[in-house]
PDB file of C-alpha atoms in Angstrom:
ATOM      1  CA  LEU A  32      -8.156  85.336  19.915  1.00  0.00           C
ATOM      2  CA  ARG A  33      -5.089  83.298  18.923  1.00  0.00           C
ATOM      3  CA  LEU A  34      -4.819  81.639  15.076  1.00  0.00           C
ATOM      4  CA  ALA A  35      -2.212  78.642  14.532  1.00  0.00           C
ATOM      5  CA  TYR A  36      -1.120  79.096  11.546  1.00  0.00           C
ATOM      6  CA  VAL A  37       0.230  75.080   9.922  1.00  0.00           C
ATOM      7  CA  PRO A  38       1.438  75.880   6.128  1.00  0.00           C
ATOM      8  CA  TYR A  39       2.856  72.990   4.175  1.00  0.00           C
ATOM      9  CA  MET A  40       5.988  72.768   4.481  1.00  0.00           C
ATOM     10  CA  ALA A  41       8.445  76.105   5.932  1.00  0.00           C
ATOM     11  CA  ASP A  42      10.197  76.450   3.257  1.00  0.00           C
ATOM     12  CA  GLY A  43       9.225  79.989   1.622  1.00  0.00           C
ATOM     13  CA  ALA A  44       6.096  80.227   3.928  1.00  0.00           C
ATOM     14  CA  SER A  45       7.038  83.229   5.739  1.00  0.00           C
ATOM     15  CA  PRO A  46       5.202  85.946   3.245  1.00  0.00           C
ATOM     16  CA  PHE A  47       2.239  83.982   3.624  1.00  0.00           C
ATOM     17  CA  PHE A  48       2.156  84.096   7.335  1.00  0.00           C
ATOM     18  CA  GLU A  49       2.736  87.635   7.022  1.00  0.00           C
ATOM     19  CA  ARG A  50      -0.053  88.335   3.907  1.00  0.00           C
ATOM     20  CA  ALA A  51      -2.046  85.791   6.913  1.00  0.00           C
ATOM     21  CA  MET A  52      -1.625  87.713   9.862  1.00  0.00           C
ATOM     22  CA  ARG A  53      -2.541  90.621   8.208  1.00  0.00           C
ATOM     23  CA  ARG A  54      -5.779  89.612   6.865  1.00  0.00           C
ATOM     24  CA  TYR A  55      -6.950  87.802  10.111  1.00  0.00           C
ATOM     25  CA  ARG A  56      -6.161  90.798  12.668  1.00  0.00           C
ATOM     26  CA  ALA A  57      -9.330  92.350  10.716  1.00  0.00           C
ATOM     27  CA  VAL A  58     -11.935  90.087  12.325  1.00  0.00           C
ATOM     28  CA  GLY A  59     -10.422  90.719  15.312  1.00  0.00           C
ATOM     29  CA  ILE A  60      -7.429  87.743  15.937  1.00  0.00           C
ATOM     30  CA  GLU A  61      -4.639  88.853  18.488  1.00  0.00           C
ATOM     31  CA  GLN A  62      -1.374  86.123  18.686  1.00  0.00           C
ATOM     32  CA  PHE A  63      -0.292  84.292  15.954  1.00  0.00           C
ATOM     33  CA  TYR A  64       1.738  80.453  15.856  1.00  0.00           C
ATOM     34  CA  VAL A  65       3.756  79.232  13.641  1.00  0.00           C
ATOM     35  CA  LEU A  66       3.723  75.837  13.438  1.00  0.00           C
ATOM     36  CA  GLU A  67       5.987  73.512  10.316  1.00  0.00           C
ATOM     37  CA  PRO A  68       4.072  70.431  10.181  1.00  0.00           C
ATOM     38  CA  ASP A  69       7.992  69.553   8.377  1.00  0.00           C
ATOM     39  CA  HIS A  70       9.442  68.299  11.673  1.00  0.00           C
ATOM     40  CA  ARG A  71       7.062  66.146  13.953  1.00  0.00           C
ATOM     41  CA  PRO A  72       6.087  68.982  17.166  1.00  0.00           C
ATOM     42  CA  SER A  73       7.573  69.055  20.880  1.00  0.00           C
ATOM     43  CA  ARG A  74       4.802  68.004  22.857  1.00  0.00           C
ATOM     44  CA  ALA A  75       5.180  72.388  24.124  1.00  0.00           C
ATOM     45  CA  GLU A  76       4.809  72.759  20.321  1.00  0.00           C
ATOM     46  CA  LEU A  77       1.837  70.368  20.117  1.00  0.00           C
ATOM     47  CA  ALA A  78      -0.619  71.872  23.463  1.00  0.00           C
ATOM     48  CA  THR A  79       0.382  75.512  21.673  1.00  0.00           C
ATOM     49  CA  LEU A  80      -1.522  74.460  18.960  1.00  0.00           C
ATOM     50  CA  LEU A  81      -4.051  72.583  20.363  1.00  0.00           C
ATOM     51  CA  SER A  82      -5.121  75.699  22.945  1.00  0.00           C
ATOM     52  CA  SER A  83      -5.719  77.572  19.798  1.00  0.00           C
ATOM     53  CA  ASP A  84      -8.677  79.133  18.626  1.00  0.00           C
ATOM     54  CA  VAL A  85      -8.223  78.052  14.844  1.00  0.00           C
ATOM     55  CA  ILE A  86      -5.874  75.966  13.094  1.00  0.00           C
ATOM     56  CA  TYR A  87      -5.637  77.145  10.326  1.00  0.00           C
ATOM     57  CA  LEU A  88      -3.954  74.449   7.351  1.00  0.00           C
ATOM     58  CA  ALA A  89      -2.646  77.315   4.763  1.00  0.00           C
ATOM     59  CA  GLY A  90      -2.365  76.350   0.201  1.00  0.00           C
ATOM     60  CA  GLY A  91       0.696  74.674  -1.200  1.00  0.00           C
ATOM     61  CA  ASN A  92       0.634  71.338  -2.481  1.00  0.00           C
ATOM     62  CA  THR A  93      -1.356  69.153  -1.258  1.00  0.00           C
ATOM     63  CA  TYR A  94       0.738  65.468  -1.126  1.00  0.00           C
ATOM     64  CA  THR A  95       3.459  67.839   0.566  1.00  0.00           C
ATOM     65  CA  PHE A  96       1.284  68.346   2.404  1.00  0.00           C
ATOM     66  CA  LEU A  97      -0.371  65.677   3.784  1.00  0.00           C
ATOM     67  CA  HIS A  98       2.846  63.424   3.949  1.00  0.00           C
ATOM     68  CA  HIS A  99       4.315  66.333   6.526  1.00  0.00           C
ATOM     69  CA  LEU A 100       1.080  66.216   8.772  1.00  0.00           C
ATOM     70  CA  ARG A 101       1.380  61.677   8.466  1.00  0.00           C
ATOM     71  CA  ARG A 102       5.423  62.196   9.273  1.00  0.00           C
ATOM     72  CA  SER A 103       4.720  64.960  12.256  1.00  0.00           C
ATOM     73  CA  GLY A 104       2.612  63.456  13.553  1.00  0.00           C
ATOM     74  CA  LEU A 105      -0.042  65.688  13.612  1.00  0.00           C
ATOM     75  CA  LEU A 106      -3.473  64.542  11.688  1.00  0.00           C
ATOM     76  CA  GLU A 107      -5.029  62.323  14.399  1.00  0.00           C
ATOM     77  CA  PRO A 108      -4.548  65.335  16.808  1.00  0.00           C
ATOM     78  CA  LEU A 109      -5.691  68.294  14.240  1.00  0.00           C
ATOM     79  CA  GLN A 110      -9.030  65.312  13.833  1.00  0.00           C
ATOM     80  CA  LYS A 111     -10.178  64.662  17.143  1.00  0.00           C
ATOM     81  CA  PHE A 112      -9.492  69.672  17.365  1.00  0.00           C
ATOM     82  CA  ALA A 113     -11.905  69.486  14.670  1.00  0.00           C
ATOM     83  CA  ARG A 114     -14.388  66.599  16.063  1.00  0.00           C
ATOM     84  CA  ARG A 115     -14.536  67.774  19.802  1.00  0.00           C
ATOM     85  CA  GLY A 116     -15.583  71.273  18.454  1.00  0.00           C
ATOM     86  CA  GLY A 117     -12.945  73.521  17.453  1.00  0.00           C
ATOM     87  CA  VAL A 118     -12.697  75.567  14.780  1.00  0.00           C
ATOM     88  CA  LEU A 119     -10.225  74.177  11.308  1.00  0.00           C
ATOM     89  CA  ALA A 120      -9.968  76.666   9.141  1.00  0.00           C
ATOM     90  CA  GLY A 121      -8.146  75.454   5.336  1.00  0.00           C
ATOM     91  CA  LEU A 122      -6.772  76.771   2.118  1.00  0.00           C
ATOM     92  CA  SER A 123      -6.358  75.249  -0.957  1.00  0.00           C
ATOM     93  CA  ALA A 124      -4.634  72.252  -0.457  1.00  0.00           C
ATOM     94  CA  GLY A 125      -5.740  73.216   3.569  1.00  0.00           C
ATOM     95  CA  ALA A 126      -9.505  72.823   2.398  1.00  0.00           C
ATOM     96  CA  ILE A 127      -8.496  69.297   0.444  1.00  0.00           C
ATOM     97  CA  LEU A 128      -6.883  67.877   3.854  1.00  0.00           C
ATOM     98  CA  MET A 129     -10.570  67.870   5.742  1.00  0.00           C
ATOM     99  CA  THR A 130     -11.878  65.894   2.697  1.00  0.00           C
ATOM    100  CA  PRO A 131     -12.084  61.696   2.646  1.00  0.00           C
ATOM    101  CA  THR A 132      -9.175  62.372  -0.096  1.00  0.00           C
ATOM    102  CA  ILE A 133      -6.930  64.468  -1.931  1.00  0.00           C
ATOM    103  CA  GLY A 134      -7.852  62.412  -5.211  1.00  0.00           C
ATOM    104  CA  LEU A 135      -8.210  66.002  -6.785  1.00  0.00           C
ATOM    105  CA  ALA A 136      -4.736  67.471  -5.922  1.00  0.00           C
ATOM    106  CA  GLY A 137      -4.497  64.923  -9.818  1.00  0.00           C
ATOM    107  CA  VAL A 138      -7.919  67.001 -10.642  1.00  0.00           C
ATOM    108  CA  PRO A 139      -7.589  68.492 -13.289  1.00  0.00           C
ATOM    109  CA  ARG A 140      -4.343  66.933 -14.967  1.00  0.00           C
ATOM    110  CA  TYR A 141      -3.350  69.862 -16.112  1.00  0.00           C
ATOM    111  CA  ASP A 142      -3.118  71.847 -13.317  1.00  0.00           C
ATOM    112  CA  ALA A 143      -3.020  69.209 -11.172  1.00  0.00           C
ATOM    113  CA  ASP A 144      -0.149  69.961  -7.954  1.00  0.00           C
ATOM    114  CA  GLU A 145       3.179  67.266  -8.670  1.00  0.00           C
ATOM    115  CA  ASN A 146       2.587  64.290  -6.736  1.00  0.00           C
ATOM    116  CA  GLU A 147       6.791  64.828  -5.477  1.00  0.00           C
ATOM    117  CA  ILE A 148       5.697  61.906  -2.999  1.00  0.00           C
ATOM    118  CA  GLY A 149       5.111  60.040  -5.405  1.00  0.00           C
ATOM    119  CA  LEU A 150       1.771  59.154  -2.611  1.00  0.00           C
ATOM    120  CA  ARG A 151      -0.345  56.137  -4.552  1.00  0.00           C
ATOM    121  CA  GLY A 152      -4.208  54.141  -3.662  1.00  0.00           C
ATOM    122  CA  SER A 153      -6.303  55.236  -1.544  1.00  0.00           C
ATOM    123  CA  ARG A 154      -5.042  54.754   1.703  1.00  0.00           C
ATOM    124  CA  GLU A 155      -1.335  56.925   1.573  1.00  0.00           C
ATOM    125  CA  LEU A 156      -4.097  60.008  -0.251  1.00  0.00           C
ATOM    126  CA  LYS A 157      -6.069  58.687   2.481  1.00  0.00           C
ATOM    127  CA  ALA A 158      -7.118  62.158   4.756  1.00  0.00           C
ATOM    128  CA  LEU A 159      -8.091  64.114   7.335  1.00  0.00           C
ATOM    129  CA  GLY A 160     -12.030  62.363   7.105  1.00  0.00           C
ATOM    130  CA  LEU A 161     -13.587  65.478   8.718  1.00  0.00           C
ATOM    131  CA  VAL A 162     -16.428  66.223   5.761  1.00  0.00           C
ATOM    132  CA  ASN A 163     -18.467  63.776   3.727  1.00  0.00           C
ATOM    133  CA  PHE A 164     -17.819  65.323   0.008  1.00  0.00           C
ATOM    134  CA  GLU A 165     -14.277  66.086  -1.684  1.00  0.00           C
ATOM    135  CA  PHE A 166     -13.022  69.537  -2.653  1.00  0.00           C
ATOM    136  CA  SER A 167     -11.587  71.342  -5.768  1.00  0.00           C
ATOM    137  CA  PRO A 168     -10.357  75.444  -5.322  1.00  0.00           C
ATOM    138  CA  HIS A 169      -9.644  77.824  -8.014  1.00  0.00           C
ATOM    139  CA  ASP A 170     -12.172  77.361  -9.610  1.00  0.00           C
ATOM    140  CA  THR A 171     -12.911  78.596 -13.760  1.00  0.00           C
ATOM    141  CA  HIS A 172     -15.475  77.085 -15.060  1.00  0.00           C
ATOM    142  CA  ASP A 173     -12.878  75.982 -17.960  1.00  0.00           C
ATOM    143  CA  PRO A 174     -14.946  73.045 -19.765  1.00  0.00           C
ATOM    144  CA  ARG A 175     -11.344  70.993 -19.330  1.00  0.00           C
ATOM    145  CA  ARG A 176     -11.529  71.207 -16.036  1.00  0.00           C
ATOM    146  CA  LYS A 177     -15.202  70.757 -15.254  1.00  0.00           C
ATOM    147  CA  ARG A 178     -14.920  67.625 -18.287  1.00  0.00           C
ATOM    148  CA  GLU A 179     -12.282  66.022 -16.227  1.00  0.00           C
ATOM    149  CA  LEU A 180     -14.245  66.627 -12.627  1.00  0.00           C
ATOM    150  CA  LEU A 181     -16.917  65.379 -13.797  1.00  0.00           C
ATOM    151  CA  ALA A 182     -14.900  62.097 -14.648  1.00  0.00           C
ATOM    152  CA  TYR A 183     -13.538  61.828 -11.101  1.00  0.00           C
ATOM    153  CA  SER A 184     -17.277  62.251  -9.522  1.00  0.00           C
ATOM    154  CA  SER A 185     -18.264  59.172 -11.163  1.00  0.00           C
ATOM    155  CA  GLN A 186     -15.905  57.435  -9.816  1.00  0.00           C
ATOM    156  CA  ILE A 187     -16.274  58.183  -6.125  1.00  0.00           C
ATOM    157  CA  LYS A 188     -19.606  57.751  -3.875  1.00  0.00           C
ATOM    158  CA  ARG A 189     -19.119  61.373  -2.146  1.00  0.00           C
ATOM    159  CA  PRO A 190     -20.134  64.992  -3.393  1.00  0.00           C
ATOM    160  CA  VAL A 191     -17.709  66.943  -5.305  1.00  0.00           C
ATOM    161  CA  PHE A 192     -17.825  70.507  -4.949  1.00  0.00           C
ATOM    162  CA  SER A 193     -16.068  72.930  -7.075  1.00  0.00           C
ATOM    163  CA  VAL A 194     -15.232  76.632  -5.590  1.00  0.00           C
ATOM    164  CA  GLU A 195     -14.105  79.620  -7.075  1.00  0.00           C
ATOM    165  CA  ASP A 196     -11.510  81.142  -5.539  1.00  0.00           C
ATOM    166  CA  GLY A 197     -12.882  83.598  -3.034  1.00  0.00           C
ATOM    167  CA  GLY A 198     -15.797  81.354  -2.456  1.00  0.00           C
ATOM    168  CA  GLY A 199     -16.357  78.169  -0.190  1.00  0.00           C
ATOM    169  CA  LEU A 200     -17.391  76.013   2.549  1.00  0.00           C
ATOM    170  CA  VAL A 201     -19.190  76.156   5.937  1.00  0.00           C
ATOM    171  CA  VAL A 202     -19.657  72.929   7.659  1.00  0.00           C
ATOM    172  CA  GLU A 203     -20.251  73.462  11.518  1.00  0.00           C
ATOM    173  CA  GLY A 204     -21.691  69.903  12.828  1.00  0.00           C
ATOM    174  CA  ASP A 205     -24.034  69.168  10.328  1.00  0.00           C
ATOM    175  CA  ARG A 206     -24.582  72.051   8.225  1.00  0.00           C
ATOM    176  CA  LEU A 207     -23.068  73.216   5.434  1.00  0.00           C
ATOM    177  CA  GLY A 208     -23.304  76.914   4.177  1.00  0.00           C
ATOM    178  CA  LEU A 209     -21.423  78.343   1.198  1.00  0.00           C
ATOM    179  CA  SER A 210     -19.826  81.291   0.503  1.00  0.00           C
ATOM    180  CA  GLY A 211     -19.198  82.666  -2.807  1.00  0.00           C
ATOM    181  CA  ARG A 212     -19.907  81.134  -6.473  1.00  0.00           C
ATOM    182  CA  VAL A 213     -20.083  76.611  -5.189  1.00  0.00           C
TER     183      VAL A 213
END
């Protein structure tokens, strides 16, 4: 099995990639490939990415990640990969990117990703749109966080799932599985 690892940007990604390799070798992944989204991939790089058994979108700054995926032309190929049944996995920012919008990257305000890129408005915050809910990683059950998530969720028409570290969601077709505290 081959896993394609996509960091949010090339700079500083190496230690996280090495940790991912250790983690996923233990469950049978034999080959690893890194595609840095900071540049437009060649046809060969894109073919290698899309022929992988699993594409793993790593964590990091969600705004920067979306910006790089959009500029490199990877959003549409990733959407097509997932919609045709490919396994697309995400950690933190990578998971937020699978939702309709990355709006939750700014919630709660005291622990928000820094929007250095300056993405604004629904069009610029539009993500992969592979699911009909929004995702908030790193839940700590802090009352301030809960208030901000509730305020955000009251402004949208989609469910919001908030997940503690170590937990997650698995979407397979129209089925949703929960793991850990969600």
